[in-house]
Amino acid sequence: MFSLIGAFLSDSYWGRYLTCTIFQLFFVLGLALSTLSSWRFLINPSGCGDEHTPCKPTSSIGVYIFYLSIYLVAFGYGGHQPTLATFGADQYDEKNPKERGLKVAFFCYFYFSLNLGSLFSNTVLVYYEDTGKWTMGFFVSLISAVVALLCFLSGSPRYRYFKPSGNPVARIAQVFTIVVRKWNVVPAKPDKLFEVNGSKSAIKGCRKILHSDDLKFMDKAATITENDDENSRNNPWRLCTVTQVEETKCILRMLPVWLCTITYSIVFTQMASLFVEQGDAMNSRIGEFRLPAASMSAFDICSVLVFTGVYRQILVPVVGRLSGNPKGLTELQRMGIGLIFGMLSMVASGMTEIARLRHIIPGQKSSSMSIFYQIPQYVLVGASEVFMYVGQLEFFNGQAPDGLKSFGSSLCMASMSLGNYMSSMLVNVIMRITARGHDKGWIPDNLNTGHMDRFFFLLAGIVAFDFVLYLFCAKWYKSISVEGGQEELVDDVNCKV
């Protein structure tokens, strides 16, 4: 949720480059403190925490430092990642056909890079975790973050910089305040609405946004009445420009689409929770080696990498020729396909669970069924990620007004966060309903006595319903339309830094 704070500071005051730098420093500091607290306070004796050697009770100072460190990691990572995606997209000019195509590819490779890091985490770091080498795991993460920060800073002389546009919360509040004040006023015709003269908008660092015909009641904020004198035209609390009104309209149009993506995030969350629980209850041995259930997500990551390449190199050219759209599928179409793949992954998970329950080992919490039967559900989740999350990044970044680009990207992370909360809430509600009397519920501690398959099928049904709602939202949505190119917004002063 810290992504919203980072986005606000980036769009309003600091700009994207400075926001990325500051929050990455917090990220590095958090990882450094987690390494320190693990080494000096928590892992005592050395090598404990491997499920065989228990660690000695630690001091309060060690616990406090550790909790401070993980909140700093959340603060730093959440604050810089969506801003980093937006800053990367800033390097391409949308009015240049070649650069516009490269910008689309950038989001694919951005998500591709995130998953390369995740592949390392779910293999090497999981090994450190299972062998009790916690300090080494934190230290490797710290080194990776330092290298990433240095790589980012090394490109400073060549970056394109954009000016922050001021407080967007105040601008949106001004629009709603005037709409309420002029509630009985009939909105003026589009050519009679108030807008400043010239090519630049009244919002610093933003292009003008062309008027749209939907949400007409919002036009009241730009309607000139008899009470609006010259002073009112310089007071945004009394009269707003068309661009400022359209900026608010853009947010209102994006919110229904964003709300539909939260349901998908509930599905995605299962990969790091119930999928792992399911894998722990299956046969994960390869000879004498026991495969950690958490490492199965490597199949998801590999499928993300494969599907990203397939989409960019095969689907985009083919679909582009058929549809006439150089992007291939639109962002909204890709997000819809992502929902379908997410639903199929839950169906596959439920079928795997049914099969697992048929191979229960009497007197144990595990099943004789191989953990590799989980591969289809991981692959389907990976395919859904490519379409949903890459589509989300492109959609919210492309449709957000110039003064809210980082906010648009932060909606993706906020969707994931709310998906986690909704998943936890849903599990608790289901357990309260199903765990009655002698019934252990659908998801008990011993999965062999439950029916986790029913929970997966319930999620598939929820996603199917969400998909129907999403179709209505996508059909209703109208794209933003702006005047001019981004080049006129580049901060010439900062370009010389």
Short mmCIF file of C-alpha atoms in Angstrom, two decimals:
data_model
loop_
_atom_site.label_atom_id
_atom_site.label_comp_id
_atom_site.label_asym_id
_atom_site.label_seq_id
_atom_site.Cartn_x
_atom_site.Cartn_y
_atom_site.Cartn_z
CA MET A 1 0.00 0.00 0.00
CA PHE A 2 3.05 2.28 0.30
CA SER A 3 2.98 2.46 -3.51
CA LEU A 4 0.19 5.04 -3.21
CA ILE A 5 2.43 7.24 -1.05
CA GLY A 6 5.30 6.96 -3.51
CA ALA A 7 2.99 7.73 -6.42
CA PHE A 8 1.59 10.81 -4.67
CA LEU A 9 5.05 12.24 -3.95
CA SER A 10 6.21 11.42 -7.47
CA ASP A 11 3.28 13.05 -9.25
CA SER A 12 2.98 16.00 -6.89
CA TYR A 13 6.33 17.27 -5.67
CA TRP A 14 9.46 15.15 -6.11
CA GLY A 15 9.19 13.92 -9.69
CA ARG A 16 9.77 10.32 -10.69
CA TYR A 17 13.58 10.24 -10.70
CA LEU A 18 13.99 11.66 -7.19
CA THR A 19 11.17 9.46 -5.83
CA CYS A 20 12.78 6.32 -7.28
CA THR A 21 16.17 7.24 -5.81
CA ILE A 22 14.93 8.09 -2.30
CA PHE A 23 12.69 5.04 -1.94
CA GLN A 24 15.39 2.71 -3.26
CA LEU A 25 17.68 4.05 -0.54
CA PHE A 26 15.02 3.14 2.05
CA PHE A 27 14.78 -0.28 0.41
CA VAL A 28 18.55 -0.84 0.71
CA LEU A 29 18.51 0.40 4.32
CA GLY A 30 15.73 -2.04 5.21
CA LEU A 31 17.60 -4.99 3.71
CA ALA A 32 20.81 -3.91 5.48
CA LEU A 33 19.00 -3.83 8.84
CA SER A 34 17.37 -7.22 8.19
CA THR A 35 20.81 -8.68 7.48
CA LEU A 36 22.24 -7.05 10.62
CA SER A 37 19.39 -8.17 12.90
CA SER A 38 19.55 -11.71 11.55
CA TRP A 39 23.33 -11.93 11.95
CA ARG A 40 23.72 -10.26 15.34
CA PHE A 41 20.46 -11.00 17.14
CA LEU A 42 18.10 -13.59 15.64
CA ILE A 43 20.20 -16.51 14.27
CA ASN A 44 21.80 -17.73 17.48
CA PRO A 45 23.54 -20.22 17.45
CA SER A 46 24.81 -20.01 13.90
CA GLY A 47 22.93 -22.38 11.59
CA CYS A 48 19.72 -22.50 13.65
CA GLY A 49 16.33 -22.08 12.02
CA ASP A 50 16.73 -25.05 9.65
CA GLU A 51 13.79 -27.03 11.16
CA HIS A 52 16.29 -29.11 13.17
CA THR A 53 18.25 -26.70 15.38
CA PRO A 54 16.07 -24.27 17.36
CA CYS A 55 17.23 -20.69 17.84
CA LYS A 56 17.74 -19.23 21.31
CA PRO A 57 15.33 -16.53 22.55
CA THR A 58 16.42 -13.18 21.19
CA SER A 59 16.53 -9.76 22.79
CA SER A 60 13.79 -7.19 22.36
CA ILE A 61 16.17 -4.87 20.50
CA GLY A 62 16.79 -7.57 17.89
CA VAL A 63 13.07 -8.06 17.32
CA TYR A 64 12.45 -4.31 17.08
CA ILE A 65 15.25 -3.87 14.53
CA PHE A 66 13.93 -6.77 12.48
CA TYR A 67 10.38 -5.45 12.35
CA LEU A 68 11.68 -1.98 11.52
CA SER A 69 13.71 -3.51 8.70
CA ILE A 70 10.83 -5.35 7.04
CA TYR A 71 8.60 -2.28 7.20
CA LEU A 72 11.40 -0.25 5.61
CA VAL A 73 11.63 -2.89 2.88
CA ALA A 74 7.87 -2.59 2.28
CA PHE A 75 8.11 1.21 2.34
CA GLY A 76 11.06 1.36 -0.05
CA TYR A 77 9.88 -1.32 -2.47
CA GLY A 78 6.29 -0.18 -2.55
CA GLY A 79 7.29 3.45 -3.00
CA HIS A 80 9.68 3.01 -5.89
CA GLN A 81 8.43 0.12 -8.04
CA PRO A 82 5.34 1.73 -9.66
CA THR A 83 7.24 5.00 -10.05
CA LEU A 84 10.10 3.10 -11.68
CA ALA A 85 7.71 1.59 -14.23
CA THR A 86 6.33 5.04 -15.04
CA PHE A 87 9.79 6.60 -15.24
CA GLY A 88 10.82 3.88 -17.70
CA ALA A 89 7.76 4.58 -19.85
CA ASP A 90 8.64 8.31 -19.78
CA GLN A 91 11.72 7.58 -21.87
CA TYR A 92 9.56 6.92 -24.96
CA ASP A 93 7.68 9.56 -26.98
CA GLU A 94 4.11 8.39 -27.72
CA LYS A 95 3.91 10.55 -30.87
CA ASN A 96 6.84 8.70 -32.43
CA PRO A 97 5.50 5.44 -33.98
CA LYS A 98 8.78 3.59 -33.42
CA GLU A 99 9.11 4.72 -29.80
CA ARG A 100 5.44 3.99 -29.14
CA GLY A 101 6.05 0.37 -30.13
CA LEU A 102 9.13 0.24 -27.92
CA LYS A 103 7.11 1.60 -25.02
CA VAL A 104 4.67 -1.31 -25.32
CA ALA A 105 7.61 -3.71 -25.35
CA PHE A 106 9.08 -1.98 -22.29
CA PHE A 107 6.21 -3.05 -20.03
CA CYS A 108 6.59 -6.65 -21.18
CA TYR A 109 10.32 -6.63 -20.47
CA PHE A 110 9.78 -4.78 -17.20
CA TYR A 111 7.50 -7.57 -15.96
CA PHE A 112 9.88 -10.10 -17.54
CA SER A 113 12.73 -8.68 -15.41
CA LEU A 114 10.62 -8.79 -12.24
CA ASN A 115 10.01 -12.47 -12.84
CA LEU A 116 13.67 -13.18 -13.50
CA GLY A 117 14.31 -11.84 -10.00
CA SER A 118 11.45 -13.94 -8.66
CA LEU A 119 12.94 -17.04 -10.30
CA PHE A 120 16.16 -16.41 -8.39
CA SER A 121 14.19 -15.86 -5.17
CA ASN A 122 12.16 -19.05 -5.56
CA THR A 123 15.22 -21.21 -6.20
CA VAL A 124 18.37 -19.84 -4.54
CA LEU A 125 16.70 -17.97 -1.65
CA VAL A 126 14.30 -20.85 -0.96
CA TYR A 127 17.37 -23.10 -0.67
CA TYR A 128 18.92 -20.71 1.86
CA GLU A 129 15.64 -20.66 3.78
CA ASP A 130 15.29 -24.45 3.92
CA THR A 131 18.90 -24.89 5.06
CA GLY A 132 18.65 -22.23 7.76
CA LYS A 133 21.02 -19.77 6.04
CA TRP A 134 18.77 -16.80 6.76
CA THR A 135 21.55 -14.23 7.07
CA MET A 136 23.00 -15.26 3.72
CA GLY A 137 19.57 -14.94 2.11
CA PHE A 138 19.14 -11.40 3.43
CA PHE A 139 22.72 -10.50 2.47
CA VAL A 140 22.29 -11.70 -1.14
CA SER A 141 19.08 -9.65 -1.34
CA LEU A 142 20.96 -6.60 -0.03
CA ILE A 143 23.71 -6.97 -2.64
CA SER A 144 21.08 -7.30 -5.39
CA ALA A 145 19.34 -4.11 -4.25
CA VAL A 146 22.63 -2.18 -4.13
CA VAL A 147 23.55 -3.31 -7.64
CA ALA A 148 20.07 -2.32 -8.87
CA LEU A 149 20.39 1.16 -7.32
CA LEU A 150 23.82 1.71 -8.88
CA CYS A 151 22.52 0.58 -12.28
CA PHE A 152 19.63 3.02 -11.98
CA LEU A 153 21.87 5.93 -11.02
CA SER A 154 24.33 5.16 -13.83
CA GLY A 155 21.76 6.20 -16.43
CA SER A 156 21.09 9.61 -14.86
CA PRO A 157 22.82 11.72 -17.56
CA ARG A 158 20.73 10.12 -20.33
CA TYR A 159 17.25 10.06 -18.78
CA ARG A 160 14.30 12.20 -19.88
CA TYR A 161 12.74 14.04 -16.93
CA PHE A 162 9.21 15.37 -16.46
CA LYS A 163 8.08 18.05 -14.05
CA PRO A 164 5.80 17.13 -11.14
CA SER A 165 2.36 18.67 -11.56
CA GLY A 166 1.37 19.59 -8.01
CA ASN A 167 -1.12 18.06 -5.57
CA PRO A 168 -3.70 15.98 -7.54
CA VAL A 169 -5.85 15.44 -4.45
CA ALA A 170 -6.49 19.19 -4.25
CA ARG A 171 -7.34 19.37 -7.96
CA ILE A 172 -9.87 16.53 -7.70
CA ALA A 173 -11.36 18.05 -4.54
CA GLN A 174 -11.77 21.36 -6.36
CA VAL A 175 -13.76 19.70 -9.14
CA PHE A 176 -16.15 17.93 -6.77
CA THR A 177 -16.55 21.04 -4.62
CA ILE A 178 -17.62 23.14 -7.60
CA VAL A 179 -19.91 20.37 -8.92
CA VAL A 180 -21.73 20.32 -5.56
CA ARG A 181 -21.90 24.12 -5.46
CA LYS A 182 -23.29 24.26 -9.02
CA TRP A 183 -25.52 21.22 -8.71
CA ASN A 184 -28.55 23.07 -10.10
CA VAL A 185 -26.59 24.56 -12.99
CA VAL A 186 -27.13 23.08 -16.45
CA PRO A 187 -23.75 22.05 -17.97
CA ALA A 188 -22.70 24.24 -20.87
CA LYS A 189 -22.01 22.92 -24.34
CA PRO A 190 -18.47 21.58 -24.87
CA ASP A 191 -17.30 24.64 -26.83
CA LYS A 192 -18.58 26.97 -24.07
CA LEU A 193 -16.72 25.26 -21.20
CA PHE A 194 -13.83 27.11 -19.57
CA GLU A 195 -10.29 26.37 -20.74
CA VAL A 196 -7.12 28.46 -20.74
CA ASN A 197 -5.81 29.81 -24.02
CA GLY A 198 -2.68 28.48 -25.66
CA SER A 199 -1.21 25.01 -26.07
CA LYS A 200 -0.34 24.44 -22.40
CA SER A 201 -2.87 23.49 -19.73
CA ALA A 202 -3.35 25.22 -16.39
CA ILE A 203 -1.88 22.16 -14.66
CA LYS A 204 1.90 22.44 -14.55
CA GLY A 205 3.68 19.76 -16.57
CA CYS A 206 0.50 18.39 -18.17
CA ARG A 207 -0.93 18.41 -21.67
CA LYS A 208 -4.50 19.54 -22.30
CA ILE A 209 -7.10 16.79 -22.22
CA LEU A 210 -9.85 16.93 -24.82
CA HIS A 211 -13.47 17.01 -23.66
CA SER A 212 -15.40 13.71 -23.41
CA ASP A 213 -19.17 13.31 -23.59
CA ASP A 214 -19.62 10.91 -20.65
CA LEU A 215 -20.12 11.90 -16.99
CA LYS A 216 -21.63 15.19 -18.17
CA PHE A 217 -22.61 16.26 -14.67
CA MET A 218 -18.89 16.83 -14.01
CA ASP A 219 -18.89 19.54 -16.69
CA LYS A 220 -20.64 21.81 -14.18
CA ALA A 221 -17.19 22.52 -12.69
CA ALA A 222 -16.08 24.10 -16.00
CA THR A 223 -19.39 25.84 -16.76
CA ILE A 224 -19.19 29.64 -16.63
CA THR A 225 -22.14 31.24 -14.83
CA GLU A 226 -23.17 34.84 -14.21
CA ASN A 227 -21.44 34.73 -10.83
CA ASP A 228 -18.07 33.79 -12.35
CA ASP A 229 -16.07 36.98 -12.88
CA GLU A 230 -12.41 37.39 -13.90
CA ASN A 231 -11.26 36.57 -10.39
CA SER A 232 -13.14 33.24 -10.54
CA ARG A 233 -11.17 32.26 -13.63
CA ASN A 234 -7.99 32.44 -11.59
CA ASN A 235 -9.48 30.56 -8.64
CA PRO A 236 -9.74 26.76 -9.23
CA TRP A 237 -12.04 26.47 -6.19
CA ARG A 238 -14.65 28.48 -8.13
CA LEU A 239 -14.05 27.50 -11.76
CA CYS A 240 -12.05 24.60 -13.20
CA THR A 241 -10.66 24.10 -16.69
CA VAL A 242 -11.82 21.33 -19.01
CA THR A 243 -8.47 19.59 -18.50
CA GLN A 244 -8.90 19.53 -14.73
CA VAL A 245 -12.44 18.16 -15.06
CA GLU A 246 -11.32 15.53 -17.56
CA GLU A 247 -8.51 14.51 -15.22
CA THR A 248 -11.12 13.69 -12.58
CA LYS A 249 -13.28 11.93 -15.16
CA CYS A 250 -10.32 9.72 -16.11
CA ILE A 251 -9.97 8.54 -12.52
CA LEU A 252 -13.70 7.81 -12.24
CA ARG A 253 -13.61 5.83 -15.50
CA MET A 254 -10.59 3.76 -14.43
CA LEU A 255 -11.91 2.81 -10.98
CA PRO A 256 -14.54 0.22 -12.12
CA VAL A 257 -11.92 -1.53 -14.27
CA TRP A 258 -9.46 -1.46 -11.36
CA LEU A 259 -12.01 -2.92 -8.94
CA CYS A 260 -12.52 -5.87 -11.31
CA THR A 261 -8.77 -6.62 -11.19
CA ILE A 262 -8.83 -7.09 -7.41
CA THR A 263 -10.70 -10.39 -7.85
CA TYR A 264 -7.91 -11.62 -10.11
CA SER A 265 -5.37 -10.70 -7.41
CA ILE A 266 -7.26 -13.03 -5.04
CA VAL A 267 -6.54 -15.85 -7.49
CA PHE A 268 -2.90 -14.81 -7.87
CA THR A 269 -2.47 -14.80 -4.09
CA GLN A 270 -3.27 -18.52 -3.89
CA MET A 271 0.02 -19.31 -5.62
CA ALA A 272 1.95 -18.14 -2.55
CA SER A 273 -0.50 -19.56 -0.01
CA LEU A 274 -2.87 -22.47 -0.73
CA PHE A 275 -0.81 -23.79 -3.64
CA VAL A 276 2.12 -24.14 -1.23
CA GLU A 277 -0.11 -25.79 1.41
CA GLN A 278 -1.37 -28.19 -1.24
CA GLY A 279 2.20 -28.95 -2.37
CA ASP A 280 3.30 -29.65 1.21
CA ALA A 281 0.58 -32.33 1.38
CA MET A 282 1.88 -34.10 -1.75
CA ASN A 283 4.87 -36.33 -2.51
CA SER A 284 7.73 -33.95 -3.28
CA ARG A 285 10.67 -36.32 -3.14
CA ILE A 286 13.02 -36.84 -6.08
CA GLY A 287 15.13 -39.76 -4.91
CA GLU A 288 16.62 -38.64 -1.59
CA PHE A 289 16.00 -34.95 -2.29
CA ARG A 290 12.85 -33.25 -1.03
CA LEU A 291 11.64 -30.47 -3.31
CA PRO A 292 10.39 -27.44 -1.31
CA ALA A 293 6.74 -26.77 -2.15
CA ALA A 294 7.48 -23.03 -2.46
CA SER A 295 9.94 -23.70 -5.28
CA MET A 296 7.10 -25.00 -7.47
CA SER A 297 6.28 -21.37 -8.24
CA ALA A 298 9.37 -21.49 -10.47
CA PHE A 299 7.08 -23.18 -13.03
CA ASP A 300 4.79 -20.15 -12.85
CA ILE A 301 7.73 -17.83 -13.40
CA CYS A 302 9.10 -19.90 -16.28
CA SER A 303 5.68 -19.86 -17.93
CA VAL A 304 5.59 -16.05 -17.50
CA LEU A 305 8.94 -15.79 -19.26
CA VAL A 306 7.83 -18.12 -22.08
CA PHE A 307 4.41 -16.50 -22.56
CA THR A 308 6.00 -13.03 -22.57
CA GLY A 309 8.27 -14.05 -25.42
CA VAL A 310 5.48 -15.83 -27.30
CA TYR A 311 3.17 -12.83 -26.95
CA ARG A 312 5.74 -10.27 -28.07
CA GLN A 313 7.27 -12.28 -30.92
CA ILE A 314 4.27 -14.24 -32.27
CA LEU A 315 0.87 -13.03 -31.06
CA VAL A 316 1.47 -9.29 -31.49
CA PRO A 317 2.55 -9.50 -35.19
CA VAL A 318 -0.16 -12.03 -36.11
CA VAL A 319 -3.06 -10.37 -34.27
CA GLY A 320 -1.79 -6.95 -35.35
CA ARG A 321 -2.09 -7.90 -39.02
CA LEU A 322 -5.56 -9.34 -38.51
CA SER A 323 -6.96 -6.50 -36.40
CA GLY A 324 -4.99 -3.55 -37.74
CA ASN A 325 -3.89 -2.71 -34.17
CA PRO A 326 -0.05 -2.54 -33.98
CA LYS A 327 -0.27 -3.58 -30.33
CA GLY A 328 -2.07 -6.79 -31.28
CA LEU A 329 -4.67 -7.02 -28.53
CA THR A 330 -5.77 -3.93 -26.61
CA GLU A 331 -4.94 -3.65 -22.92
CA LEU A 332 -8.57 -4.27 -21.94
CA GLN A 333 -8.73 -7.39 -24.13
CA ARG A 334 -5.55 -8.77 -22.58
CA MET A 335 -6.82 -8.16 -19.06
CA GLY A 336 -10.02 -10.03 -19.93
CA ILE A 337 -7.98 -12.98 -21.25
CA GLY A 338 -5.99 -12.87 -18.00
CA LEU A 339 -9.21 -13.28 -16.02
CA ILE A 340 -10.14 -16.32 -18.12
CA PHE A 341 -6.75 -17.96 -17.54
CA GLY A 342 -7.04 -17.16 -13.83
CA MET A 343 -10.41 -18.89 -13.68
CA LEU A 344 -8.99 -21.95 -15.48
CA SER A 345 -6.10 -22.11 -13.01
CA MET A 346 -8.58 -22.37 -10.13
CA VAL A 347 -10.46 -25.16 -11.96
CA ALA A 348 -7.16 -27.00 -12.48
CA SER A 349 -6.26 -26.52 -8.80
CA GLY A 350 -9.62 -27.95 -7.71
CA MET A 351 -9.19 -30.98 -9.98
CA THR A 352 -5.67 -31.55 -8.63
CA GLU A 353 -7.02 -31.43 -5.07
CA ILE A 354 -9.75 -33.97 -5.88
CA ALA A 355 -7.09 -36.31 -7.27
CA ARG A 356 -4.82 -35.71 -4.26
CA LEU A 357 -7.56 -36.64 -1.80
CA ARG A 358 -7.94 -39.99 -3.60
CA HIS A 359 -4.29 -40.82 -2.86
CA ILE A 360 -4.22 -40.05 0.87
CA ILE A 361 -1.73 -42.04 2.95
CA PRO A 362 -3.64 -43.39 6.00
CA GLY A 363 -2.48 -41.89 9.29
CA GLN A 364 -0.47 -39.09 7.61
CA LYS A 365 -1.12 -35.54 6.46
CA SER A 366 0.32 -36.16 3.02
CA SER A 367 -0.64 -37.89 -0.21
CA SER A 368 1.25 -40.28 -2.47
CA MET A 369 0.39 -38.10 -5.46
CA SER A 370 3.43 -36.35 -7.00
CA ILE A 371 3.78 -32.62 -6.50
CA PHE A 372 4.44 -32.24 -10.23
CA TYR A 373 0.70 -32.61 -10.85
CA GLN A 374 0.56 -28.97 -9.75
CA ILE A 375 2.41 -27.85 -12.88
CA PRO A 376 -0.75 -27.13 -14.97
CA GLN A 377 -2.19 -24.75 -12.37
CA TYR A 378 1.12 -22.90 -12.04
CA VAL A 379 1.45 -22.61 -15.83
CA LEU A 380 -2.11 -21.27 -16.13
CA VAL A 381 -1.43 -18.68 -13.42
CA GLY A 382 1.75 -17.69 -15.26
CA ALA A 383 -0.17 -17.26 -18.52
CA SER A 384 -2.79 -15.16 -16.74
CA GLU A 385 -0.09 -12.91 -15.26
CA VAL A 386 1.33 -12.05 -18.67
CA PHE A 387 -2.06 -10.92 -19.94
CA MET A 388 -3.39 -9.35 -16.73
CA TYR A 389 -0.49 -7.61 -15.03
CA VAL A 390 1.37 -6.46 -18.15
CA GLY A 391 -1.97 -5.30 -19.56
CA GLN A 392 -2.68 -3.52 -16.28
CA LEU A 393 0.65 -1.69 -16.32
CA GLU A 394 0.09 -0.51 -19.89
CA PHE A 395 -3.55 0.38 -19.34
CA PHE A 396 -3.26 2.39 -16.13
CA ASN A 397 -0.06 4.11 -17.25
CA GLY A 398 -1.42 4.93 -20.70
CA GLN A 399 -4.88 6.04 -19.57
CA ALA A 400 -3.80 8.07 -16.54
CA PRO A 401 -3.47 11.85 -17.13
CA ASP A 402 0.05 13.30 -17.29
CA GLY A 403 -0.21 14.51 -13.70
CA LEU A 404 -1.22 11.06 -12.38
CA LYS A 405 1.02 8.62 -14.26
CA SER A 406 2.66 7.18 -11.14
CA PHE A 407 -0.73 6.90 -9.47
CA GLY A 408 -1.92 4.84 -12.44
CA SER A 409 0.98 2.42 -12.07
CA SER A 410 0.50 2.24 -8.30
CA LEU A 411 -3.05 0.96 -8.84
CA CYS A 412 -1.51 -2.32 -10.02
CA MET A 413 0.30 -2.85 -6.72
CA ALA A 414 -2.71 -1.67 -4.74
CA SER A 415 -4.76 -4.29 -6.58
CA MET A 416 -2.32 -7.00 -5.46
CA SER A 417 -2.40 -5.71 -1.88
CA LEU A 418 -6.19 -5.66 -1.68
CA GLY A 419 -6.27 -9.10 -3.30
CA ASN A 420 -4.18 -10.41 -0.40
CA TYR A 421 -6.52 -8.86 2.16
CA MET A 422 -9.62 -10.11 0.35
CA SER A 423 -8.15 -13.61 0.12
CA SER A 424 -7.46 -13.73 3.86
CA MET A 425 -10.93 -12.41 4.62
CA LEU A 426 -12.54 -14.95 2.27
CA VAL A 427 -10.67 -17.86 3.85
CA ASN A 428 -11.76 -16.75 7.34
CA VAL A 429 -15.39 -16.38 6.27
CA ILE A 430 -15.42 -19.78 4.55
CA MET A 431 -13.89 -21.47 7.60
CA ARG A 432 -16.45 -19.88 9.94
CA ILE A 433 -19.28 -21.10 7.74
CA THR A 434 -17.98 -24.61 7.01
CA ALA A 435 -16.24 -25.49 10.31
CA ARG A 436 -19.24 -26.40 12.43
CA GLY A 437 -19.77 -29.29 14.81
CA HIS A 438 -17.65 -32.26 13.76
CA ASP A 439 -16.87 -30.73 10.36
CA LYS A 440 -13.29 -29.49 10.11
CA GLY A 441 -14.15 -26.98 7.38
CA TRP A 442 -12.89 -26.70 3.83
CA ILE A 443 -9.32 -25.64 4.70
CA PRO A 444 -8.32 -27.25 8.05
CA ASP A 445 -4.74 -27.70 9.29
CA ASN A 446 -4.86 -31.27 7.99
CA LEU A 447 -5.97 -30.85 4.38
CA ASN A 448 -6.80 -34.55 4.17
CA THR A 449 -9.85 -33.94 6.36
CA GLY A 450 -11.04 -30.88 4.40
CA HIS A 451 -12.33 -29.93 0.96
CA MET A 452 -9.96 -27.31 -0.39
CA ASP A 453 -11.15 -28.29 -3.87
CA ARG A 454 -14.49 -26.63 -3.11
CA PHE A 455 -12.70 -23.41 -2.21
CA PHE A 456 -10.84 -23.44 -5.53
CA PHE A 457 -14.09 -24.03 -7.43
CA LEU A 458 -15.71 -21.20 -5.45
CA LEU A 459 -12.92 -18.87 -6.56
CA ALA A 460 -13.41 -20.00 -10.16
CA GLY A 461 -17.08 -19.08 -9.88
CA ILE A 462 -16.26 -15.68 -8.35
CA VAL A 463 -13.81 -14.93 -11.18
CA ALA A 464 -16.41 -15.98 -13.77
CA PHE A 465 -18.91 -13.53 -12.25
CA ASP A 466 -16.21 -10.85 -12.09
CA PHE A 467 -15.45 -11.46 -15.78
CA VAL A 468 -19.06 -10.68 -16.70
CA LEU A 469 -18.88 -7.42 -14.73
CA TYR A 470 -15.54 -6.65 -16.34
CA LEU A 471 -17.05 -6.99 -19.82
CA PHE A 472 -19.62 -4.31 -19.00
CA CYS A 473 -16.94 -2.01 -17.51
CA ALA A 474 -14.62 -2.49 -20.49
CA LYS A 475 -17.42 -1.79 -22.98
CA TRP A 476 -18.44 1.39 -21.09
CA TYR A 477 -14.87 2.68 -20.81
CA LYS A 478 -13.79 5.60 -23.01
CA SER A 479 -10.10 6.27 -23.63
CA ILE A 480 -8.37 9.52 -22.74
CA SER A 481 -7.52 11.94 -25.56
CA VAL A 482 -4.81 14.59 -25.16
CA GLU A 483 -3.38 17.45 -27.22
CA GLY A 484 0.25 17.55 -28.30
CA GLY A 485 3.19 15.27 -27.61
CA GLN A 486 5.16 14.53 -24.47
CA GLU A 487 8.28 16.29 -25.74
CA GLU A 488 6.90 19.68 -24.72
CA LEU A 489 6.62 18.46 -21.12
CA VAL A 490 10.26 17.42 -20.77
CA ASP A 491 12.04 19.37 -18.05
CA ASP A 492 14.92 20.99 -19.96
CA VAL A 493 16.65 22.06 -16.75
CA ASN A 494 16.72 18.57 -15.27
CA CYS A 495 17.80 17.06 -18.62
CA LYS A 496 21.17 18.78 -18.11
CA VAL A 497 21.76 17.17 -14.71
#
